[in-house]
Amino acid sequence: MQASSCRLVKRKMNPSIARDTPPPMTQQQAAALHKQRLRTELLARRKVLGEQDKIAADAVIGQRILDWCATHAIHSLAVYQPIRREPDLSATYNALAARGVHLCLPVVVDKDAALEFRAWQPGDPLQKDGMGTLVPPAGTTVVRPQALLIPCLGVNPAGYRLGYGGGFYDRTLAASPRPLAVGVCHSFGRVEFEAQAHDIPLDSIIFEDV
């Protein structure tokens, strides 16, 4: 019987398959993807938060903001008009104004710039900007607040904020002089993520549970 012989045949890889194989993600890309997944999850959590639970949580957060402002002798504060079911602090703004605290609201003047702050008190007229956010009209006095009240989707244990990804507050906090930054976050927003080079930690964070 003749011994059979076998031959190894090299298969050529289809060039189109090789081209379609994505390169491995960099650490920075992986961190950005993780943040985006967290944003999706946390926005979903906000949507399913019961109305009565939200009202109760917002009231606790509001009282803690009043206490924080008194402790830090805050005389001027940048606040925000809530979007995407952020804590509604209208009653807190009324109380701060009654105490003589000068309030203002952030305005996006350019997608790559720091925020501008325009003087505002409860009851003053507002108009929608290009992104649908209520802001004081053009021509309103521009101010530099002592502190910023910053809504957060999430925060990590080191005090870094997870927002919507625009970077507006980071650019604002990088400017000089730097205002105090107090984050406002629902308790389910405590999450783990790595801060990136441009991220700036908050000075304080206010939750409804502790």
mmCIF file of C-alpha atoms in Angstrom:
data_model
loop_
_atom_site.group_PDB
_atom_site.id
_atom_site.type_symbol
_atom_site.label_atom_id
_atom_site.label_comp_id
_atom_site.label_asym_id
_atom_site.label_seq_id
_atom_site.Cartn_x
_atom_site.Cartn_y
_atom_site.Cartn_z
ATOM 1 C CA MET A 1 0.000 0.000 0.000
ATOM 2 C CA GLN A 2 1.375 3.368 -0.894
ATOM 3 C CA ALA A 3 1.661 5.882 1.896
ATOM 4 C CA SER A 4 -0.670 8.759 1.332
ATOM 5 C CA SER A 5 0.831 12.189 1.392
ATOM 6 C CA CYS A 6 -0.859 15.327 2.584
ATOM 7 C CA ARG A 7 -0.045 18.861 1.798
ATOM 8 C CA LEU A 8 -0.788 21.951 3.875
ATOM 9 C CA VAL A 9 -2.504 24.526 1.799
ATOM 10 C CA LYS A 10 -2.267 28.141 2.889
ATOM 11 C CA ARG A 11 -5.492 29.975 2.573
ATOM 12 C CA LYS A 12 -5.280 33.557 1.590
ATOM 13 C CA MET A 13 -7.284 35.913 3.760
ATOM 14 C CA ASN A 14 -9.920 37.773 1.896
ATOM 15 C CA PRO A 15 -8.593 41.373 1.727
ATOM 16 C CA SER A 16 -12.085 42.760 2.291
ATOM 17 C CA ILE A 17 -12.363 40.856 5.598
ATOM 18 C CA ALA A 18 -9.004 42.184 6.740
ATOM 19 C CA ARG A 19 -10.023 45.712 5.893
ATOM 20 C CA ASP A 20 -13.333 45.401 7.771
ATOM 21 C CA THR A 21 -11.725 44.290 11.040
ATOM 22 C CA PRO A 22 -11.811 47.356 13.330
ATOM 23 C CA PRO A 23 -8.661 48.278 15.223
ATOM 24 C CA PRO A 24 -8.746 47.828 19.000
ATOM 25 C CA MET A 25 -10.166 50.784 20.936
ATOM 26 C CA THR A 26 -7.800 53.117 22.708
ATOM 27 C CA GLN A 27 -8.244 53.667 26.441
ATOM 28 C CA GLN A 28 -9.673 57.108 25.725
ATOM 29 C CA GLN A 29 -12.194 55.704 23.233
ATOM 30 C CA ALA A 30 -13.246 52.985 25.682
ATOM 31 C CA ALA A 31 -13.734 55.581 28.437
ATOM 32 C CA ALA A 32 -15.841 57.754 26.121
ATOM 33 C CA LEU A 33 -17.990 54.769 25.125
ATOM 34 C CA HIS A 34 -18.504 53.836 28.784
ATOM 35 C CA LYS A 35 -19.621 57.395 29.559
ATOM 36 C CA GLN A 36 -22.088 57.343 26.689
ATOM 37 C CA ARG A 37 -23.600 54.088 27.943
ATOM 38 C CA LEU A 38 -23.924 55.598 31.413
ATOM 39 C CA ARG A 39 -25.708 58.625 29.965
ATOM 40 C CA THR A 40 -28.241 56.379 28.258
ATOM 41 C CA GLU A 41 -28.827 54.348 31.434
ATOM 42 C CA LEU A 42 -29.155 57.373 33.721
ATOM 43 C CA LEU A 43 -31.531 59.219 31.404
ATOM 44 C CA ALA A 44 -33.682 56.081 31.387
ATOM 45 C CA ARG A 45 -33.631 56.037 35.206
ATOM 46 C CA ARG A 46 -34.826 59.644 35.262
ATOM 47 C CA LYS A 47 -37.719 58.817 32.948
ATOM 48 C CA VAL A 48 -39.069 56.063 35.182
ATOM 49 C CA LEU A 49 -38.668 58.006 38.435
ATOM 50 C CA GLY A 50 -42.168 58.369 39.890
ATOM 51 C CA GLU A 51 -43.541 61.905 40.004
ATOM 52 C CA GLN A 52 -44.125 61.918 43.764
ATOM 53 C CA ASP A 53 -40.670 60.460 44.390
ATOM 54 C CA LYS A 54 -39.163 63.159 42.184
ATOM 55 C CA ILE A 55 -41.053 65.949 43.958
ATOM 56 C CA ALA A 56 -39.877 64.653 47.337
ATOM 57 C CA ALA A 57 -36.265 64.269 46.165
ATOM 58 C CA ASP A 58 -36.240 67.751 44.614
ATOM 59 C CA ALA A 59 -37.549 69.272 47.857
ATOM 60 C CA VAL A 60 -34.756 67.670 49.899
ATOM 61 C CA ILE A 61 -32.126 68.772 47.386
ATOM 62 C CA GLY A 62 -33.560 72.291 47.450
ATOM 63 C CA GLN A 63 -33.320 72.567 51.234
ATOM 64 C CA ARG A 64 -29.744 71.305 51.177
ATOM 65 C CA ILE A 65 -28.862 73.934 48.595
ATOM 66 C CA LEU A 66 -30.265 76.627 50.892
ATOM 67 C CA ASP A 67 -28.164 75.249 53.756
ATOM 68 C CA TRP A 68 -25.049 75.056 51.559
ATOM 69 C CA CYS A 69 -25.473 78.661 50.410
ATOM 70 C CA ALA A 70 -25.879 79.853 54.005
ATOM 71 C CA THR A 71 -22.811 77.913 55.173
ATOM 72 C CA HIS A 72 -20.639 79.290 52.355
ATOM 73 C CA ALA A 73 -22.040 82.847 52.528
ATOM 74 C CA ILE A 74 -23.058 82.747 48.871
ATOM 75 C CA HIS A 75 -24.160 86.142 47.571
ATOM 76 C CA SER A 76 -24.382 85.335 43.851
ATOM 77 C CA LEU A 77 -25.284 81.976 42.338
ATOM 78 C CA ALA A 78 -25.703 80.630 38.824
ATOM 79 C CA VAL A 79 -28.750 78.369 38.723
ATOM 80 C CA TYR A 80 -30.359 76.446 35.850
ATOM 81 C CA GLN A 81 -33.691 75.856 34.141
ATOM 82 C CA PRO A 82 -34.355 72.097 34.283
ATOM 83 C CA ILE A 83 -34.385 69.907 31.184
ATOM 84 C CA ARG A 84 -34.614 66.121 30.789
ATOM 85 C CA ARG A 85 -36.210 65.721 34.242
ATOM 86 C CA GLU A 86 -33.386 67.396 36.133
ATOM 87 C CA PRO A 87 -34.262 68.429 39.701
ATOM 88 C CA ASP A 88 -36.788 71.276 39.592
ATOM 89 C CA LEU A 89 -35.605 73.863 42.110
ATOM 90 C CA SER A 90 -38.027 76.712 41.411
ATOM 91 C CA ALA A 91 -39.055 77.019 45.071
ATOM 92 C CA THR A 92 -35.392 77.134 46.079
ATOM 93 C CA TYR A 93 -34.711 79.965 43.642
ATOM 94 C CA ASN A 94 -37.593 81.946 45.143
ATOM 95 C CA ALA A 95 -36.187 81.401 48.642
ATOM 96 C CA LEU A 96 -32.676 82.421 47.575
ATOM 97 C CA ALA A 97 -33.956 85.580 45.912
ATOM 98 C CA ALA A 98 -35.915 86.418 49.076
ATOM 99 C CA ARG A 99 -32.660 86.121 51.041
ATOM 100 C CA GLY A 100 -31.019 88.641 48.730
ATOM 101 C CA VAL A 101 -28.889 86.201 46.728
ATOM 102 C CA HIS A 102 -28.262 87.463 43.189
ATOM 103 C CA LEU A 103 -29.137 84.763 40.679
ATOM 104 C CA CYS A 104 -28.159 84.269 37.068
ATOM 105 C CA LEU A 105 -28.614 81.694 34.312
ATOM 106 C CA PRO A 106 -26.077 80.116 31.943
ATOM 107 C CA VAL A 107 -26.198 80.892 28.234
ATOM 108 C CA VAL A 108 -24.390 79.029 25.445
ATOM 109 C CA VAL A 109 -22.794 81.682 23.232
ATOM 110 C CA ASP A 110 -20.659 79.298 21.150
ATOM 111 C CA LYS A 111 -20.400 75.509 21.060
ATOM 112 C CA ASP A 112 -16.681 75.629 21.903
ATOM 113 C CA ALA A 113 -16.757 78.494 24.419
ATOM 114 C CA ALA A 114 -17.286 78.832 28.153
ATOM 115 C CA LEU A 115 -20.780 79.700 29.327
ATOM 116 C CA GLU A 116 -21.972 83.277 29.697
ATOM 117 C CA PHE A 117 -24.063 84.142 32.763
ATOM 118 C CA ARG A 118 -26.907 86.638 32.564
ATOM 119 C CA ALA A 119 -28.588 88.169 35.594
ATOM 120 C CA TRP A 120 -31.992 86.698 36.379
ATOM 121 C CA GLN A 121 -34.521 86.658 39.193
ATOM 122 C CA PRO A 122 -37.684 84.530 39.432
ATOM 123 C CA GLY A 123 -40.392 86.129 37.309
ATOM 124 C CA ASP A 124 -38.006 87.757 34.821
ATOM 125 C CA PRO A 125 -38.816 87.000 31.164
ATOM 126 C CA LEU A 126 -37.035 84.110 29.459
ATOM 127 C CA GLN A 127 -36.794 82.932 25.877
ATOM 128 C CA LYS A 128 -35.702 79.678 24.245
ATOM 129 C CA ASP A 129 -32.217 79.491 22.786
ATOM 130 C CA GLY A 130 -31.176 77.394 19.778
ATOM 131 C CA MET A 131 -31.148 74.236 21.910
ATOM 132 C CA GLY A 132 -34.572 74.848 23.432
ATOM 133 C CA THR A 133 -33.268 75.948 26.845
ATOM 134 C CA LEU A 134 -34.891 78.931 28.561
ATOM 135 C CA VAL A 135 -32.426 81.820 28.916
ATOM 136 C CA PRO A 136 -32.544 85.562 29.649
ATOM 137 C CA PRO A 137 -32.794 87.591 26.430
ATOM 138 C CA ALA A 138 -29.813 89.220 24.738
ATOM 139 C CA GLY A 139 -28.940 92.555 26.318
ATOM 140 C CA THR A 140 -29.443 91.263 29.867
ATOM 141 C CA THR A 141 -26.585 92.178 32.219
ATOM 142 C CA VAL A 142 -23.705 89.682 32.054
ATOM 143 C CA VAL A 143 -22.312 88.759 35.486
ATOM 144 C CA ARG A 144 -19.631 86.600 37.127
ATOM 145 C CA PRO A 145 -21.269 84.497 39.842
ATOM 146 C CA GLN A 146 -19.502 83.444 43.013
ATOM 147 C CA ALA A 147 -20.753 79.857 42.622
ATOM 148 C CA LEU A 148 -22.384 77.602 40.047
ATOM 149 C CA LEU A 149 -25.247 75.204 40.694
ATOM 150 C CA ILE A 150 -24.595 72.442 38.155
ATOM 151 C CA PRO A 151 -27.065 69.664 37.261
ATOM 152 C CA CYS A 152 -25.397 66.256 36.912
ATOM 153 C CA LEU A 153 -26.498 63.081 35.207
ATOM 154 C CA GLY A 154 -23.986 61.261 37.378
ATOM 155 C CA VAL A 155 -20.886 61.725 39.511
ATOM 156 C CA ASN A 156 -18.019 59.402 40.359
ATOM 157 C CA PRO A 157 -16.420 58.869 43.802
ATOM 158 C CA ALA A 158 -13.704 61.433 43.026
ATOM 159 C CA GLY A 159 -16.281 64.188 42.477
ATOM 160 C CA TYR A 160 -16.156 64.339 38.688
ATOM 161 C CA ARG A 161 -19.393 65.119 36.896
ATOM 162 C CA LEU A 162 -21.065 63.239 34.077
ATOM 163 C CA GLY A 163 -23.107 65.630 31.962
ATOM 164 C CA TYR A 164 -24.510 65.457 28.454
ATOM 165 C CA GLY A 165 -21.106 65.605 26.782
ATOM 166 C CA GLY A 166 -20.976 69.209 25.567
ATOM 167 C CA GLY A 167 -18.137 70.237 27.885
ATOM 168 C CA PHE A 168 -19.631 73.673 28.621
ATOM 169 C CA TYR A 169 -19.224 73.542 32.390
ATOM 170 C CA ASP A 170 -15.697 72.109 32.147
ATOM 171 C CA ARG A 171 -14.638 75.007 29.919
ATOM 172 C CA THR A 172 -16.320 77.437 32.302
ATOM 173 C CA LEU A 173 -14.563 75.995 35.368
ATOM 174 C CA ALA A 174 -11.234 76.077 33.529
ATOM 175 C CA ALA A 175 -11.536 79.858 33.156
ATOM 176 C CA SER A 176 -10.076 82.256 35.696
ATOM 177 C CA PRO A 177 -11.205 83.244 38.260
ATOM 178 C CA ARG A 178 -12.794 79.871 38.966
ATOM 179 C CA PRO A 179 -16.186 79.952 40.715
ATOM 180 C CA LEU A 180 -17.209 77.404 43.325
ATOM 181 C CA ALA A 181 -18.983 74.442 41.736
ATOM 182 C CA VAL A 182 -21.735 72.524 43.510
ATOM 183 C CA GLY A 183 -23.263 69.585 41.685
ATOM 184 C CA VAL A 184 -26.903 68.541 41.976
ATOM 185 C CA CYS A 185 -27.594 64.857 41.388
ATOM 186 C CA HIS A 186 -30.194 62.207 42.160
ATOM 187 C CA SER A 187 -28.788 59.421 44.321
ATOM 188 C CA PHE A 188 -28.976 56.831 41.526
ATOM 189 C CA GLY A 189 -26.428 58.959 39.672
ATOM 190 C CA ARG A 190 -23.516 57.653 41.756
ATOM 191 C CA VAL A 191 -21.521 55.787 39.119
ATOM 192 C CA GLU A 192 -17.998 54.680 38.264
ATOM 193 C CA PHE A 193 -16.106 56.204 35.356
ATOM 194 C CA GLU A 194 -12.627 57.503 34.659
ATOM 195 C CA ALA A 195 -12.125 61.252 34.482
ATOM 196 C CA GLN A 196 -10.555 62.578 31.288
ATOM 197 C CA ALA A 197 -7.871 65.221 31.007
ATOM 198 C CA HIS A 198 -10.355 68.068 30.454
ATOM 199 C CA ASP A 199 -12.657 67.081 33.337
ATOM 200 C CA ILE A 200 -12.686 69.290 36.447
ATOM 201 C CA PRO A 201 -13.971 67.999 39.813
ATOM 202 C CA LEU A 202 -16.833 69.633 41.681
ATOM 203 C CA ASP A 203 -16.284 71.331 45.039
ATOM 204 C CA SER A 204 -19.466 69.876 46.558
ATOM 205 C CA ILE A 205 -22.231 67.504 45.494
ATOM 206 C CA ILE A 206 -25.787 67.553 46.806
ATOM 207 C CA PHE A 207 -27.940 64.399 46.731
ATOM 208 C CA GLU A 208 -31.358 63.773 48.220
ATOM 209 C CA ASP A 209 -30.297 60.803 50.359
ATOM 210 C CA VAL A 210 -27.206 61.967 52.302
#
